[in-house]
Amino acid sequence: AGVLAAHKITASSPDTDLPTVSGLRKMGVNFTVSNKDTVKSSDVLFLAVKPPIIPFILEEVGPDIEARHIVVSCAAGVTISSIEKKLSTFCPTPKVIRCMTNTPVIVREGATVYATGTHADVEDGKLLEQLMASVGFCTEVEEDLIDAVTGLSGSGPAYAFTALDALADGGVKMGLPRRLAVRLGAQALLGAAKMLLESEQHPGQLKDNVCSPGGATIHALHFLESGGFRSLLINAVEASCIRTRELQHLADQEKISPAAIKKTLLDKVKLESPSLSVASASKVSLFTNKSKKN
Amino acid sequence: GKVPAGNILASAPSEKNLESWRELGCRTTHCNLEVVQRSTLVFLATKPHILPGVLEEIRPAVESHHIVVSLVAGVTIQTLQRLLPPWTKVLRIMPNLPCVVQAGAMVFSRGTSAGDKESALLKNLLSSCGLCEEVPESYIDIHTGLSGSGVAYVYLFAEALAEGAVKMGMPGALASRIAAQTLLGAAKMLLETGEHPAKLRGDVCTPGGTTIYALHQLEKGALRATVMSAVEAATNRACDMAKD
């Protein structure tokens, strides 16, 4: 996204057949199958694996972690303290930052929050913020809010996709061709979101501005209210947040032997894996080395 | 307090309604004609089915200087004008109950011959009883649904609030008084700050706090939609009744 030169980025994945791999290669990112190599050649490490895999990865790269490294975990439900605990056997003061982002980073409209660990400095946090701000909105939060963020903006795109699918259905029912209905629905939500972000006004006020007395919109809104639209959304955010906490709790409680870890890891890697890659970026002085690549 | 009581003449067929007027210092009579003959501004406050008879009765005495204001529910300006001399200055008003405590909400519309002067007079006079606004006649039924009947919705809500408190252990009388004060205070803030209610609501909701938990329950119960439906039902009923 223009903040960092692609060749300063190294990505590693055990499985080289993944579409993500070829995509990254096309961008000019350095690629390796060795997590160890990645760690050695980088300053900032993004752990982009599924939460259950995190402990295994940390075991693997732990010995190579040095004081300079900033370990950034995007794994849902994995706490800073669990990562620090794992790494502390290898490095006395590991710098850990936990972040939660969402899929629209792909189109540079992500929503990212991060919380800094015990040994991460203010500049480390700012570095991450600058990186993630290039793909959307990014701000620091207290770690205990990350579950709520997951429920809202982490899962949020799914709620939006569901809404858009249904809105398109509505359009189709009333006679629009599907493609047009999808396009218009998406644009409507995009536009509304943009208006809200750029306006000082409360969403309730913006809603009122659209509702002319006795008009079409207010009739439609009445239907939404009758269906408990608002409460459904509140329920959704709540459920996602609670489930995140549950999963975190389950993860914290898991105690698996290292040997079993290694075996499971290899098997899992070969079988599962769409999002199994560890990408990392070199630390650059951001005030002088901004690159326009990618 | 805008008009001296002595300048007000009230008429009714029987004594029972007139006593309270006399207590206020007003003059009373049993003769509607007398009221019209001796007054400029005449308020019609009968039940809908009585009105045509009364209009028939007073019609001969109505002159061009008279201003006739009808508070009669469901009787349109068109009907009023039909039953009175053609050039009569007619206005139609819909008040609500809290007018009696000077916190009413009233809307009025003017007929063909009523002008700005009459409109201003009425508004000026009645503002002492609360909010008084001129509107197109089509809004009058909506006002019924919103504010005429609306007062009852508020009573219902107040009762429910108090019951919730009683369930949680508070004595009923105290709960009722606090419920009423809560509604009064919230309404006052709305009127005085001019802020959007959604904003005021957000201001009360601290993250993860008691209010947002409670609001979630209200949303689950689709309170908003229910209230919208109530206003709609009352408005539609007002329209239907007017047609009879």
mmCIF file of N, CA and C in Angstrom, chain B residues 156-241:
data_model
loop_
_atom_site.group_PDB
_atom_site.id
_atom_site.type_symbol
_atom_site.label_atom_id
_atom_site.label_comp_id
_atom_site.label_asym_id
_atom_site.label_seq_id
_atom_site.Cartn_x
_atom_site.Cartn_y
_atom_site.Cartn_z
ATOM 1 N N LEU B 156 -48.832 4.844 29.965
ATOM 2 C CA LEU B 156 -48.573 3.407 29.936
ATOM 3 C C LEU B 156 -47.102 3.131 30.224
ATOM 4 N N PHE B 157 -46.245 3.902 29.569
ATOM 5 C CA PHE B 157 -44.815 3.732 29.733
ATOM 6 C C PHE B 157 -44.405 4.010 31.179
ATOM 7 N N ALA B 158 -44.977 5.078 31.736
ATOM 8 C CA ALA B 158 -44.662 5.446 33.117
ATOM 9 C C ALA B 158 -45.067 4.337 34.080
ATOM 10 N N GLU B 159 -46.228 3.766 33.812
ATOM 11 C CA GLU B 159 -46.715 2.683 34.659
ATOM 12 C C GLU B 159 -45.754 1.498 34.593
ATOM 13 N N ALA B 160 -45.331 1.186 33.371
ATOM 14 C CA ALA B 160 -44.436 0.044 33.199
ATOM 15 C C ALA B 160 -43.077 0.275 33.862
ATOM 16 N N LEU B 161 -42.575 1.490 33.732
ATOM 17 C CA LEU B 161 -41.300 1.813 34.384
ATOM 18 C C LEU B 161 -41.407 1.564 35.885
ATOM 19 N N ALA B 162 -42.497 2.094 36.442
ATOM 20 C CA ALA B 162 -42.681 1.957 37.889
ATOM 21 C C ALA B 162 -42.793 0.487 38.282
ATOM 22 N N GLU B 163 -43.499 -0.273 37.461
ATOM 23 C CA GLU B 163 -43.650 -1.702 37.781
ATOM 24 C C GLU B 163 -42.321 -2.421 37.766
ATOM 25 N N GLY B 164 -41.470 -2.010 36.820
ATOM 26 C CA GLY B 164 -40.141 -2.602 36.791
ATOM 27 C C GLY B 164 -39.407 -2.340 38.091
ATOM 28 N N ALA B 165 -39.544 -1.108 38.568
ATOM 29 C CA ALA B 165 -38.868 -0.735 39.803
ATOM 30 C C ALA B 165 -39.442 -1.506 40.992
ATOM 31 N N VAL B 166 -40.767 -1.652 40.976
ATOM 32 C CA VAL B 166 -41.404 -2.409 42.058
ATOM 33 C C VAL B 166 -40.909 -3.849 42.045
ATOM 34 N N LYS B 167 -40.796 -4.394 40.874
ATOM 35 C CA LYS B 167 -40.273 -5.763 40.759
ATOM 36 C C LYS B 167 -38.894 -5.849 41.394
ATOM 37 N N MET B 168 -38.114 -4.806 41.217
ATOM 38 C CA MET B 168 -36.762 -4.839 41.763
ATOM 39 C C MET B 168 -36.696 -4.411 43.219
ATOM 40 N N GLY B 169 -37.847 -4.080 43.824
ATOM 41 C CA GLY B 169 -37.877 -3.865 45.269
ATOM 42 C C GLY B 169 -38.229 -2.474 45.753
ATOM 43 N N MET B 170 -38.577 -1.558 44.834
ATOM 44 C CA MET B 170 -38.899 -0.194 45.283
ATOM 45 C C MET B 170 -40.403 -0.080 45.550
ATOM 46 N N PRO B 171 -40.800 0.686 46.577
ATOM 47 C CA PRO B 171 -42.234 0.878 46.826
ATOM 48 C C PRO B 171 -42.901 1.603 45.661
ATOM 49 N N GLY B 172 -44.161 1.231 45.353
ATOM 50 C CA GLY B 172 -44.874 1.712 44.187
ATOM 51 C C GLY B 172 -45.035 3.208 44.086
ATOM 52 N N ALA B 173 -45.413 3.855 45.176
ATOM 53 C CA ALA B 173 -45.677 5.293 45.124
ATOM 54 C C ALA B 173 -44.419 6.067 44.760
ATOM 55 N N LEU B 174 -43.335 5.682 45.399
ATOM 56 C CA LEU B 174 -42.060 6.343 45.113
ATOM 57 C C LEU B 174 -41.651 6.083 43.664
ATOM 58 N N ALA B 175 -41.808 4.841 43.236
ATOM 59 C CA ALA B 175 -41.440 4.475 41.864
ATOM 60 C C ALA B 175 -42.224 5.295 40.855
ATOM 61 N N SER B 176 -43.512 5.477 41.128
ATOM 62 C CA SER B 176 -44.353 6.248 40.202
ATOM 63 C C SER B 176 -43.903 7.684 40.107
ATOM 64 N N ARG B 177 -43.583 8.257 41.243
ATOM 65 C CA ARG B 177 -43.165 9.667 41.227
ATOM 66 C C ARG B 177 -41.842 9.819 40.488
ATOM 67 N N ILE B 178 -40.933 8.879 40.717
ATOM 68 C CA ILE B 178 -39.644 8.959 40.042
ATOM 69 C C ILE B 178 -39.810 8.730 38.542
ATOM 70 N N ALA B 179 -40.704 7.802 38.192
ATOM 71 C CA ALA B 179 -40.948 7.545 36.774
ATOM 72 C C ALA B 179 -41.445 8.808 36.084
ATOM 73 N N ALA B 180 -42.394 9.465 36.712
ATOM 74 C CA ALA B 180 -42.951 10.692 36.134
ATOM 75 C C ALA B 180 -41.880 11.767 36.005
ATOM 76 N N GLN B 181 -41.098 11.911 37.036
ATOM 77 C CA GLN B 181 -40.044 12.935 37.013
ATOM 78 C C GLN B 181 -39.013 12.627 35.933
ATOM 79 N N THR B 182 -38.736 11.341 35.750
ATOM 80 C CA THR B 182 -37.777 10.944 34.728
ATOM 81 C C THR B 182 -38.268 11.361 33.348
ATOM 82 N N LEU B 183 -39.552 11.102 33.092
ATOM 83 C CA LEU B 183 -40.132 11.478 31.803
ATOM 84 C C LEU B 183 -40.117 12.987 31.630
ATOM 85 N N LEU B 184 -40.484 13.684 32.695
ATOM 86 C CA LEU B 184 -40.510 15.139 32.649
ATOM 87 C C LEU B 184 -39.118 15.685 32.362
ATOM 88 N N GLY B 185 -38.137 15.161 33.094
ATOM 89 C CA GLY B 185 -36.778 15.648 32.935
ATOM 90 C C GLY B 185 -36.219 15.358 31.559
ATOM 91 N N ALA B 186 -36.467 14.180 31.071
ATOM 92 C CA ALA B 186 -35.963 13.822 29.746
ATOM 93 C C ALA B 186 -36.609 14.700 28.680
ATOM 94 N N ALA B 187 -37.925 14.913 28.809
ATOM 95 C CA ALA B 187 -38.637 15.752 27.844
ATOM 96 C C ALA B 187 -38.104 17.174 27.893
ATOM 97 N N LYS B 188 -37.848 17.632 29.092
ATOM 98 C CA LYS B 188 -37.348 18.994 29.259
ATOM 99 C C LYS B 188 -35.994 19.153 28.579
ATOM 100 N N MET B 189 -35.142 18.161 28.772
ATOM 101 C CA MET B 189 -33.828 18.219 28.136
ATOM 102 C C MET B 189 -33.943 18.224 26.618
ATOM 103 N N LEU B 190 -34.858 17.412 26.112
ATOM 104 C CA LEU B 190 -35.079 17.362 24.666
ATOM 105 C C LEU B 190 -35.480 18.727 24.146
ATOM 106 N N LEU B 191 -36.463 19.330 24.833
ATOM 107 C CA LEU B 191 -36.986 20.618 24.370
ATOM 108 C C LEU B 191 -35.968 21.729 24.525
ATOM 109 N N GLU B 192 -35.223 21.679 25.604
ATOM 110 C CA GLU B 192 -34.314 22.803 25.862
ATOM 111 C C GLU B 192 -32.989 22.693 25.115
ATOM 112 N N THR B 193 -32.472 21.486 24.921
ATOM 113 C CA THR B 193 -31.191 21.398 24.225
ATOM 114 C C THR B 193 -31.373 21.404 22.714
ATOM 115 N N GLY B 194 -32.543 21.018 22.254
ATOM 116 C CA GLY B 194 -32.773 20.951 20.815
ATOM 117 C C GLY B 194 -31.955 19.862 20.133
ATOM 118 N N GLU B 195 -31.307 19.007 20.928
ATOM 119 C CA GLU B 195 -30.490 17.944 20.337
ATOM 120 C C GLU B 195 -31.367 16.814 19.818
ATOM 121 N N HIS B 196 -30.819 16.074 18.908
ATOM 122 C CA HIS B 196 -31.532 14.914 18.389
ATOM 123 C C HIS B 196 -31.663 13.889 19.503
ATOM 124 N N PRO B 197 -32.840 13.265 19.661
ATOM 125 C CA PRO B 197 -32.987 12.275 20.738
ATOM 126 C C PRO B 197 -31.974 11.145 20.684
ATOM 127 N N ALA B 198 -31.555 10.774 19.474
ATOM 128 C CA ALA B 198 -30.566 9.698 19.376
ATOM 129 C C ALA B 198 -29.254 10.114 20.012
ATOM 130 N N LYS B 199 -28.916 11.365 19.842
ATOM 131 C CA LYS B 199 -27.679 11.876 20.434
ATOM 132 C C LYS B 199 -27.782 11.878 21.951
ATOM 133 N N LEU B 200 -28.920 12.368 22.467
ATOM 134 C CA LEU B 200 -29.111 12.412 23.912
ATOM 135 C C LEU B 200 -29.077 11.011 24.501
ATOM 136 N N ARG B 201 -29.668 10.074 23.737
ATOM 137 C CA ARG B 201 -29.663 8.684 24.186
ATOM 138 C C ARG B 201 -28.226 8.178 24.275
ATOM 139 N N GLY B 202 -27.448 8.445 23.227
ATOM 140 C CA GLY B 202 -26.048 8.017 23.221
ATOM 141 C C GLY B 202 -25.268 8.607 24.378
ATOM 142 N N ASP B 203 -25.590 9.862 24.704
ATOM 143 C CA ASP B 203 -24.878 10.520 25.805
ATOM 144 C C ASP B 203 -25.071 9.802 27.133
ATOM 145 N N VAL B 204 -26.213 9.145 27.300
ATOM 146 C CA VAL B 204 -26.487 8.469 28.564
ATOM 147 C C VAL B 204 -25.824 7.086 28.613
ATOM 148 N N CYS B 205 -25.458 6.565 27.448
ATOM 149 C CA CYS B 205 -24.972 5.183 27.396
ATOM 150 C C CYS B 205 -23.469 5.045 27.538
ATOM 151 N N THR B 206 -22.987 4.820 28.724
ATOM 152 C CA THR B 206 -21.560 4.543 28.873
ATOM 153 C C THR B 206 -21.289 3.119 28.379
ATOM 154 N N PRO B 207 -20.118 2.911 27.763
ATOM 155 C CA PRO B 207 -19.796 1.603 27.210
ATOM 156 C C PRO B 207 -19.940 0.472 28.227
ATOM 157 N N GLY B 208 -20.696 -0.554 27.837
ATOM 158 C CA GLY B 208 -20.853 -1.702 28.719
ATOM 159 C C GLY B 208 -21.626 -1.418 29.982
ATOM 160 N N GLY B 209 -22.297 -0.264 30.014
ATOM 161 C CA GLY B 209 -22.979 0.130 31.245
ATOM 162 C C GLY B 209 -24.418 -0.331 31.321
ATOM 163 N N THR B 210 -25.123 0.143 32.346
ATOM 164 C CA THR B 210 -26.483 -0.306 32.601
ATOM 165 C C THR B 210 -27.446 0.100 31.491
ATOM 166 N N THR B 211 -27.290 1.319 31.010
ATOM 167 C CA THR B 211 -28.257 1.851 30.047
ATOM 168 C C THR B 211 -28.278 1.067 28.750
ATOM 169 N N ILE B 212 -27.116 0.774 28.226
ATOM 170 C CA ILE B 212 -27.076 0.069 26.948
ATOM 171 C C ILE B 212 -27.644 -1.344 27.090
ATOM 172 N N TYR B 213 -27.439 -1.946 28.255
ATOM 173 C CA TYR B 213 -28.025 -3.259 28.494
ATOM 174 C C TYR B 213 -29.545 -3.166 28.469
ATOM 175 N N ALA B 214 -30.061 -2.129 29.108
ATOM 176 C CA ALA B 214 -31.514 -1.949 29.141
ATOM 177 C C ALA B 214 -32.066 -1.641 27.749
ATOM 178 N N LEU B 215 -31.378 -0.788 27.027
ATOM 179 C CA LEU B 215 -31.843 -0.414 25.689
ATOM 180 C C LEU B 215 -31.898 -1.624 24.775
ATOM 181 N N HIS B 216 -30.939 -2.512 24.961
ATOM 182 C CA HIS B 216 -30.947 -3.734 24.164
ATOM 183 C C HIS B 216 -32.248 -4.497 24.383
ATOM 184 N N GLN B 217 -32.695 -4.550 25.625
ATOM 185 C CA GLN B 217 -33.962 -5.216 25.913
ATOM 186 C C GLN B 217 -35.116 -4.527 25.193
ATOM 187 N N LEU B 218 -35.098 -3.208 25.206
ATOM 188 C CA LEU B 218 -36.169 -2.461 24.529
ATOM 189 C C LEU B 218 -36.146 -2.733 23.031
ATOM 190 N N GLU B 219 -34.960 -2.779 22.468
ATOM 191 C CA GLU B 219 -34.858 -3.043 21.027
ATOM 192 C C GLU B 219 -35.329 -4.451 20.706
ATOM 193 N N LYS B 220 -34.985 -5.393 21.591
ATOM 194 C CA LYS B 220 -35.429 -6.780 21.378
ATOM 195 C C LYS B 220 -36.943 -6.845 21.334
ATOM 196 N N GLY B 221 -37.579 -5.999 22.121
ATOM 197 C CA GLY B 221 -39.028 -5.980 22.148
ATOM 198 C C GLY B 221 -39.635 -5.149 21.041
ATOM 199 N N ALA B 222 -38.790 -4.687 20.137
ATOM 200 C CA ALA B 222 -39.250 -3.865 19.008
ATOM 201 C C ALA B 222 -40.126 -2.713 19.477
ATOM 202 N N LEU B 223 -39.708 -2.064 20.531
ATOM 203 C CA LEU B 223 -40.481 -0.949 21.078
ATOM 204 C C LEU B 223 -40.723 0.135 20.042
ATOM 205 N N ARG B 224 -39.703 0.478 19.296
ATOM 206 C CA ARG B 224 -39.825 1.557 18.324
ATOM 207 C C ARG B 224 -40.944 1.272 17.329
ATOM 208 N N ALA B 225 -40.904 0.069 16.776
ATOM 209 C CA ALA B 225 -41.916 -0.281 15.771
ATOM 210 C C ALA B 225 -43.307 -0.252 16.380
ATOM 211 N N THR B 226 -43.407 -0.737 17.620
ATOM 212 C CA THR B 226 -44.707 -0.777 18.280
ATOM 213 C C THR B 226 -45.263 0.631 18.469
ATOM 214 N N VAL B 227 -44.390 1.526 18.873
ATOM 215 C CA VAL B 227 -44.824 2.907 19.079
ATOM 216 C C VAL B 227 -45.243 3.541 17.746
ATOM 217 N N MET B 228 -44.448 3.278 16.722
ATOM 218 C CA MET B 228 -44.812 3.793 15.399
ATOM 219 C C MET B 228 -46.194 3.279 15.002
ATOM 220 N N SER B 229 -46.418 1.995 15.242
ATOM 221 C CA SER B 229 -47.717 1.393 14.900
ATOM 222 C C SER B 229 -48.844 2.026 15.695
ATOM 223 N N ALA B 230 -48.567 2.373 16.930
ATOM 224 C CA ALA B 230 -49.599 2.988 17.774
ATOM 225 C C ALA B 230 -50.020 4.336 17.202
ATOM 226 N N VAL B 231 -49.036 5.146 16.859
ATOM 227 C CA VAL B 231 -49.337 6.461 16.294
ATOM 228 C C VAL B 231 -50.123 6.296 14.997
ATOM 229 N N GLU B 232 -49.698 5.312 14.212
ATOM 230 C CA GLU B 232 -50.369 5.047 12.942
ATOM 231 C C GLU B 232 -51.829 4.634 13.168
ATOM 232 N N ALA B 233 -52.039 3.737 14.116
ATOM 233 C CA ALA B 233 -53.389 3.236 14.384
ATOM 234 C C ALA B 233 -54.317 4.357 14.841
ATOM 235 N N ALA B 234 -53.817 5.194 15.747
ATOM 236 C CA ALA B 234 -54.645 6.289 16.261
ATOM 237 C C ALA B 234 -54.956 7.294 15.160
ATOM 238 N N THR B 235 -53.964 7.594 14.350
ATOM 239 C CA THR B 235 -54.165 8.532 13.244
ATOM 240 C C THR B 235 -55.209 7.996 12.274
ATOM 241 N N ASN B 236 -55.072 6.733 11.899
ATOM 242 C CA ASN B 236 -56.023 6.124 10.967
ATOM 243 C C ASN B 236 -57.425 6.118 11.535
ATOM 244 N N ARG B 237 -57.525 5.826 12.813
ATOM 245 C CA ARG B 237 -58.828 5.817 13.464
ATOM 246 C C ARG B 237 -59.451 7.210 13.448
ATOM 247 N N ALA B 238 -58.614 8.223 13.698
ATOM 248 C CA ALA B 238 -59.111 9.603 13.667
ATOM 249 C C ALA B 238 -59.663 9.928 12.284
ATOM 250 N N CYS B 239 -58.929 9.515 11.260
ATOM 251 C CA CYS B 239 -59.384 9.735 9.883
ATOM 252 C C CYS B 239 -60.724 9.048 9.639
ATOM 253 N N ASP B 240 -60.804 7.790 10.066
ATOM 254 C CA ASP B 240 -62.036 7.027 9.852
ATOM 255 C C ASP B 240 -63.214 7.662 10.559
ATOM 256 N N MET B 241 -62.967 8.079 11.787
ATOM 257 C CA MET B 241 -64.056 8.667 12.564
ATOM 258 C C MET B 241 -64.524 9.973 11.949
#
